[in-house]
Each structure stands twice: as C-alpha cells, then as structure tokens.
Short mmCIF file of C-alpha atoms and ligand atoms in Angstrom, two decimals:
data_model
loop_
_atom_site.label_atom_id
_atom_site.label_comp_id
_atom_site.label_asym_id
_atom_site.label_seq_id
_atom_site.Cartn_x
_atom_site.Cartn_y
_atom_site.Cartn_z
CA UNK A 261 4.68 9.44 -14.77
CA UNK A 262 4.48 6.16 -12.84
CA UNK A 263 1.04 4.37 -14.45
CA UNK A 264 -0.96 1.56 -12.56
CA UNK A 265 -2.73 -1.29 -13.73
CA UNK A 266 -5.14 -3.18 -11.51
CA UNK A 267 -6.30 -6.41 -12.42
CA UNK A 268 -9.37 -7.29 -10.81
CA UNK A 269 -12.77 -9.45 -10.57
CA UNK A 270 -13.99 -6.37 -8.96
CA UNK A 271 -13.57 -3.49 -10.89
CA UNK A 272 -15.99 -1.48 -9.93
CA UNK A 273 -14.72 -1.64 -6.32
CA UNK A 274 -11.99 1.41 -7.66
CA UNK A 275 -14.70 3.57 -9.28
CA UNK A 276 -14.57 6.49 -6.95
CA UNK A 277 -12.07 5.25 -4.55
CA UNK A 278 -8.96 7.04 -5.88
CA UNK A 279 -10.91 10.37 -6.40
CA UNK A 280 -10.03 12.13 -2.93
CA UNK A 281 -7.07 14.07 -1.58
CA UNK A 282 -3.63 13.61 -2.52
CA UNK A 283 -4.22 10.57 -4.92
CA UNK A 284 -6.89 12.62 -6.72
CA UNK A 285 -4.60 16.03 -6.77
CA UNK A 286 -1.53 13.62 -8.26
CA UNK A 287 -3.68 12.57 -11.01
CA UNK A 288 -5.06 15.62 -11.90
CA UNK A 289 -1.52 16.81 -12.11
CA UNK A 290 -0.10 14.17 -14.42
CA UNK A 291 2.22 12.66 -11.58
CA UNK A 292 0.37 9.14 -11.64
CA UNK A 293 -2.38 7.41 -14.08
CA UNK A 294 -4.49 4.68 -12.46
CA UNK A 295 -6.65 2.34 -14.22
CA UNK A 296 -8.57 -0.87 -13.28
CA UNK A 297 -8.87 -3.64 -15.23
CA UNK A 298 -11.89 -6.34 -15.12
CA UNK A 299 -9.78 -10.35 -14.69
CA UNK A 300 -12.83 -11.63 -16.94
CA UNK A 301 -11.81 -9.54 -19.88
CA UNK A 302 -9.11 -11.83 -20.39
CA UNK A 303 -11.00 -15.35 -20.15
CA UNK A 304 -11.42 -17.35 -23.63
CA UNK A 305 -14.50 -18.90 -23.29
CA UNK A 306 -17.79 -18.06 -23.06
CA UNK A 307 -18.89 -18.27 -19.28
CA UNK A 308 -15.46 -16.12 -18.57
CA UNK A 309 -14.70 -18.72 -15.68
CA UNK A 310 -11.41 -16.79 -13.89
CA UNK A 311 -11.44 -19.60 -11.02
CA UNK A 312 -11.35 -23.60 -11.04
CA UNK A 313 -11.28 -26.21 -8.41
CA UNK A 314 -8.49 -27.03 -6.45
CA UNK A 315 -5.76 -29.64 -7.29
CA UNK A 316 -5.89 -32.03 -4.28
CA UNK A 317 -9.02 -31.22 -3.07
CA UNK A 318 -9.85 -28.86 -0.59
CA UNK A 319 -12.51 -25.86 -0.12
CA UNK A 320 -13.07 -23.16 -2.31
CA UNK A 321 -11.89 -21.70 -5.34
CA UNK A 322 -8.25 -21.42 -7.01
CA UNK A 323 -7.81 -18.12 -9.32
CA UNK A 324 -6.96 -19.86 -12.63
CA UNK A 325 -3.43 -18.85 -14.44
CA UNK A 326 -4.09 -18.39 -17.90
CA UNK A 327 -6.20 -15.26 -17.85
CA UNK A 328 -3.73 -13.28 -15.27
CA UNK A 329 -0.53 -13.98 -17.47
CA UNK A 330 -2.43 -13.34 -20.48
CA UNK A 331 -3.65 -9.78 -18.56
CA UNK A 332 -0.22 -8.81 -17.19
CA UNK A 333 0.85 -9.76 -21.05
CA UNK A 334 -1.37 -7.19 -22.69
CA UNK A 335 -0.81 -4.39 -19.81
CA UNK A 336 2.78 -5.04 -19.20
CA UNK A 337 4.39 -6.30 -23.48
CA UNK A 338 5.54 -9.37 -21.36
CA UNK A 339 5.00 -12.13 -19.23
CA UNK A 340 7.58 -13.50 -17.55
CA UNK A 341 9.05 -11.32 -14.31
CA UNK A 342 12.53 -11.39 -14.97
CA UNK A 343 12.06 -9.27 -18.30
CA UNK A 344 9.19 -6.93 -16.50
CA UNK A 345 11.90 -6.33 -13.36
CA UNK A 346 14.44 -5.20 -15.88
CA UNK A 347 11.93 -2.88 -17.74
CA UNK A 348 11.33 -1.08 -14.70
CA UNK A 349 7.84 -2.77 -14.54
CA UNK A 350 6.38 -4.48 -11.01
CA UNK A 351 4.24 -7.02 -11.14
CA UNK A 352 2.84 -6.87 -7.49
CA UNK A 353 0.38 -10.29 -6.67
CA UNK A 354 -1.66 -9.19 -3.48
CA UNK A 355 -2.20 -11.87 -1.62
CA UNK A 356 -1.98 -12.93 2.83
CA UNK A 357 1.22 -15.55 2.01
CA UNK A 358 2.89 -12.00 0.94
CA UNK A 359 5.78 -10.15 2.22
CA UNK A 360 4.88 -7.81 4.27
CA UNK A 361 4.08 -3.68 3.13
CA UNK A 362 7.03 -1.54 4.32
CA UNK A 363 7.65 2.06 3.83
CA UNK A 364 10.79 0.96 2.49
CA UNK A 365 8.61 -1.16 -0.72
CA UNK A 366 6.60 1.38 -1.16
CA UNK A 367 9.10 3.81 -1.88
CA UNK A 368 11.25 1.04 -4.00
CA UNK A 369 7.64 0.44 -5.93
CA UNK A 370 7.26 4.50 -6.36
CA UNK A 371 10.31 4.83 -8.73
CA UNK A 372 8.99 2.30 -11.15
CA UNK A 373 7.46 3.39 -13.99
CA UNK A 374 5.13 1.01 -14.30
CA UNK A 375 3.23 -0.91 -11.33
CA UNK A 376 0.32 -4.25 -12.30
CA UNK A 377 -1.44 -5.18 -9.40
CA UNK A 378 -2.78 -8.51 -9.04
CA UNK A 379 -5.53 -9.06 -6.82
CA UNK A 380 -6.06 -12.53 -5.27
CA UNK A 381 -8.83 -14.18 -3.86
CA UNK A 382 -8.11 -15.01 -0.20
CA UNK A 383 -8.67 -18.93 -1.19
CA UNK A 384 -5.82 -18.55 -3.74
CA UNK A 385 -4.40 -17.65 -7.07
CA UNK A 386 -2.16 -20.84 -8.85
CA UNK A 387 0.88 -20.83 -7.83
CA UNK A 388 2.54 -20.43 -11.14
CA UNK A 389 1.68 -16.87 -10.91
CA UNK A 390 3.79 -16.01 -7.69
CA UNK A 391 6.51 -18.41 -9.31
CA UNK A 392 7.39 -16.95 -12.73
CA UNK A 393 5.13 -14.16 -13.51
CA UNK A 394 4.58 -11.49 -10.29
CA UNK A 395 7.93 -9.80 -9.39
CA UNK A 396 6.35 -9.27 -5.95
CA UNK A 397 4.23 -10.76 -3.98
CA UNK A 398 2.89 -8.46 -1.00
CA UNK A 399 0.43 -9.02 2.11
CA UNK A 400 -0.80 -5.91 3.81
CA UNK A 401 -0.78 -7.43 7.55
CA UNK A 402 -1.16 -10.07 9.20
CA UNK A 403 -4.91 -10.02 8.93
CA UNK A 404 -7.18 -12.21 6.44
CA UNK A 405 -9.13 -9.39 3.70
CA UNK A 406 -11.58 -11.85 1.27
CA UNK A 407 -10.13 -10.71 -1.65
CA UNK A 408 -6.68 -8.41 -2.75
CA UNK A 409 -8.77 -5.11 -3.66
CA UNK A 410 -8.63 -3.18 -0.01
CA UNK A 411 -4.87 -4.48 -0.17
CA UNK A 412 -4.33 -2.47 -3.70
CA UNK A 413 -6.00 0.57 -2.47
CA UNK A 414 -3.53 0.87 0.55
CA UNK A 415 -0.61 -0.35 -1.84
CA UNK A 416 -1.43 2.65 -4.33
CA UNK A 417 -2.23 5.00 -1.67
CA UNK A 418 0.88 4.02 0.02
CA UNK A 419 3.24 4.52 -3.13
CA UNK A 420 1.19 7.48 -4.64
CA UNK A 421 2.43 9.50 -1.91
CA UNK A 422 6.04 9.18 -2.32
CA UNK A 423 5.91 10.41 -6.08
CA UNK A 424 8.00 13.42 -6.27
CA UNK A 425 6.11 16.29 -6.53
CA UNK A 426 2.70 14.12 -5.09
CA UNK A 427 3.00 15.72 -1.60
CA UNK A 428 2.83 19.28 -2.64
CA UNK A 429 5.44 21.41 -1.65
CA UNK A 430 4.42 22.44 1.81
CA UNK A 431 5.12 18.95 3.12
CA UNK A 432 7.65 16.48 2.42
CA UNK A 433 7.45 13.12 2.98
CA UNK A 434 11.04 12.69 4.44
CA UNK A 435 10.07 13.95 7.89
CA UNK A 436 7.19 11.42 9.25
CA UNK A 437 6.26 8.24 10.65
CA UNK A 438 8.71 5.44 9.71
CA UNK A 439 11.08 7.31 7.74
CA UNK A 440 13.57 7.14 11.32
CA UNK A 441 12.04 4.07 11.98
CA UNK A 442 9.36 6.15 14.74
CA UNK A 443 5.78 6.39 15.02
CA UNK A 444 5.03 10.30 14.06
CA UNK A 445 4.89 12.73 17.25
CA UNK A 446 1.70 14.01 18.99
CA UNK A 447 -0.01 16.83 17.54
CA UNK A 448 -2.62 19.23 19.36
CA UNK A 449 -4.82 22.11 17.77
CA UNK A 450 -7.63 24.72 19.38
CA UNK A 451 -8.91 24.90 21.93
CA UNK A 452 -5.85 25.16 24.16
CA UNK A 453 -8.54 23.14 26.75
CA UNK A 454 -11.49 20.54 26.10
CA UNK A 455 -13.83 18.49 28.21
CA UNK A 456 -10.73 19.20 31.25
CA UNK A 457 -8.11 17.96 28.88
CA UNK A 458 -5.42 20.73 28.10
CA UNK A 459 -2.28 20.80 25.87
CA UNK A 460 1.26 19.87 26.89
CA UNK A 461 2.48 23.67 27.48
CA UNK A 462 5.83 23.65 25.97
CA UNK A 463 3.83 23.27 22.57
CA UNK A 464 2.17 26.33 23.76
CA UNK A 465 5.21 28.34 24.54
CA UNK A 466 6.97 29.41 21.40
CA UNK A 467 10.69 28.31 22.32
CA UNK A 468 10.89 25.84 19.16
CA UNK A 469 14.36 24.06 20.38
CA UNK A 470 12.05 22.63 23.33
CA UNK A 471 9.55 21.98 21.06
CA UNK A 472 11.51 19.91 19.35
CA UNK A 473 13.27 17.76 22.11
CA UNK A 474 9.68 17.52 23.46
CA UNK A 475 8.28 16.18 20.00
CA UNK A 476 11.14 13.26 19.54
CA UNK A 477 10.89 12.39 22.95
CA UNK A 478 7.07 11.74 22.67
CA UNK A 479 7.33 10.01 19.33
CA UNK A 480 9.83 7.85 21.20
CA UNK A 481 7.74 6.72 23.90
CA UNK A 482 4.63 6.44 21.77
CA UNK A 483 7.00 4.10 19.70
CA UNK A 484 7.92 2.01 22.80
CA UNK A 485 4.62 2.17 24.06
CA UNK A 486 2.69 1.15 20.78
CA UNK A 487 5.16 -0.82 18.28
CA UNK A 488 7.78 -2.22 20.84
CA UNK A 489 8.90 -4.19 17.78
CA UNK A 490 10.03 -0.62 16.22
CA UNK A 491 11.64 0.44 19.21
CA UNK A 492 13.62 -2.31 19.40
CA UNK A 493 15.06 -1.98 15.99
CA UNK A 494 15.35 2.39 15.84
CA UNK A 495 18.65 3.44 16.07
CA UNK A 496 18.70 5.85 18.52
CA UNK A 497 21.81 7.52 19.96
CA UNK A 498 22.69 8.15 23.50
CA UNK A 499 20.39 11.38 23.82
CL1 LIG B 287 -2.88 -8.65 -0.02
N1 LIG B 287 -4.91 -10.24 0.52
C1 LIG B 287 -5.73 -10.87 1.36
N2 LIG B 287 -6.69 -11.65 0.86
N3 LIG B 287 -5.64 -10.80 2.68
C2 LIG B 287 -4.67 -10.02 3.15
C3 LIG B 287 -3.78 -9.32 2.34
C4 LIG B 287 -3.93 -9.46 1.00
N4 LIG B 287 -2.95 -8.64 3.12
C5 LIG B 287 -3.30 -8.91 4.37
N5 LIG B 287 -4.34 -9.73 4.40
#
C-alpha cells in the first residue's frame, strides 16, 4: 500500500480529481490511499497566514516554513529528510526550480511507501524547505503552472500507474512509451477508411512479425521526428 499525502492551500482542487480510471480502480482495490491536506490547518495563529513577504524585497508572496515542516511532521513522524529518505518516506516539494519528472522518478517514487507532496506557489516556498526538509524537489516541465496542484495530479497519476498490480493484468506497464527510451507506436482502429484517410495495410494483414518491425520502426521515426532529444539518447542497435 503506497499512501499519499498532499499538502495544499487548495484542497478542494483534489475533490473529484482522483476519482476516474486507473487511479480510481487502484484505490478501490487497496493498492494506493490518497488524501489531501489543507496548508492552513497547520498555521498557529488566528488569521492562518501560510505566506509572508519576501526577504529582500521583491513581488509577491513567499510560502512561509513553519506550517509545511510542522505538516510534513504530523503526516510523515519526522521532519528532517535524511530520516524520512531512510524510512522509505518522499517528501516531494513541487515547484518550476525542480528537477525535472522522468519515468525513471516516477517509478523510483512508486516503491515508496509513503509519498508527501508539497505544493508551492509559483512565487515561492522558503528555501529552508527544499534545503533540509523535502527529499525531492520536482518541476513538471519547463512551463510556469501558478501554483504546485496540476503538478501533484500528474506526479500521482504518473506514479499510481506503476504500482504493481495498478495496471490490471491485461496490460503491463513495461512495454510503452519511455520504458526503451521511445515515444509509443501508432495505433489505428475502425473504420479501415475515414474522410480518404486509410490504415497502413501491414496492420491490416495479420502477419504479426511485420507488424512488429513496422510498429518499432514508426515509434522510431515518430521519436526522431517529435523528441529529437530522445532519439539522440535511445540506444538503438544496428537494425
Ligand atoms: Cl511543480 N510548479 C509550478 N508552479 N510550475 C511548474 C511546475 C511546478 N512544474 C512545471 N511548472
């Protein structure tokens, strides 16, 4: 059972969003337990401020530290990230000056047993809390969201997915984009023709060997076509 936390100013942003599809079936099953938590809960006095100027002036607002260790203390039975690492516990802080989300962190975050996701404000979160309480901090892309909450519903969705057992049996998770380091194949369904456009015909054909030189070599040129900065880095042999 791998449990999330998700500490938030916006907590009713995750009300219904983790009630569809796979992340919905995984909960139902027992595989995963999500939960978020309102930032303000945590405050200790009585306006619940969660943000304060910044130090050396500047625009907008800094996310103060006090109630997000005290938060990730409460959820987590610790605040300081090299005793939540060794616990098997990730402290994620979402924020643009992140490393970037890989297939590769997802799957490293899906065998913890215990994931807290902070959600930053894109003007900032103190510094202190990257420093010496997240054990990650992670950017989706190298776009600018206004706060971390979109980011934490990709992160989950990202991770739920590669729980075993999450996927179902009929599909595995092992054969698909990224996991070679290639953008997923074409696919095609019924009708065979529409609006003029028809359907490569090997796919068509039945001879499954063709079908699958046909499939790699498409996912390959999508690759090169779309992300040249996969194709650069896929190891592919001679063939
Ligand atoms: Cl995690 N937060 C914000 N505010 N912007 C982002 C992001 C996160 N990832 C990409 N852009």
């Amino acid at each position: 059972m791998l449990r999330f936390d998700i500490i938030t100013i916006f907590p009713e942003f995750f009300r219904t969003v983790f009630d569809f599809g796979i992340v919905r079936r995984a909960r139902a099953a027992g595989l995963v337990e999500i939960e978020a938590h309102d930032l303000r809960g945590w405050t200790k006095d009585k306006h619940k401020v969660v943000d304060d100027r910044p130090f050396g002036g500047g625009d907008g607002m800094v996310l103060k530290p006090e109630p997000i260790f005290e938060a990730v203390g409460h959820l987590a039975g610790a605040s300081e990230a090299q005793a939540l690492r060794e616990a098997g516990k990730r402290i994620v802080l979402l924020s643009p000056q992140g490393r970037v989300l890989t297939q590769e962190l997802a799957a490293g975050l899906a065998e913890a047993a215990h994931v807290v996701v902070i959600c930053g404000r894109y003007e900032g979160v103190d510094e202190r809390v990257a420093g010496a309480l997240a054990t990650d901090e992670v950017s989706i892309g190298d776009y600018v969201l206004s706060g971390g909450e979109p980011a934490a519903v990709v992160l989950v969705d990202a991770v739920v997915r590669l729980v075993p057992g999450a996927l179902g049996s009929e599909t595995s998770a092992v054969n698909e984009s990224f996991s070679e380091g290639l953008l997923d194949f074409p696919h095609y369904t019924r009708p065979p023709e529409y609006r003029g456009m028809g359907v490569p015909e090997v796919l068509t054909g039945g001879n499954h060997g063709e079908i699958a030189r046909w499939r790699r070599r498409a996912a390959i040129e999508k690759t090169r076509r779309n992300r040249p900065d996969l194709f650069e880095r896929a190891s592919l042999d001679e063939e």
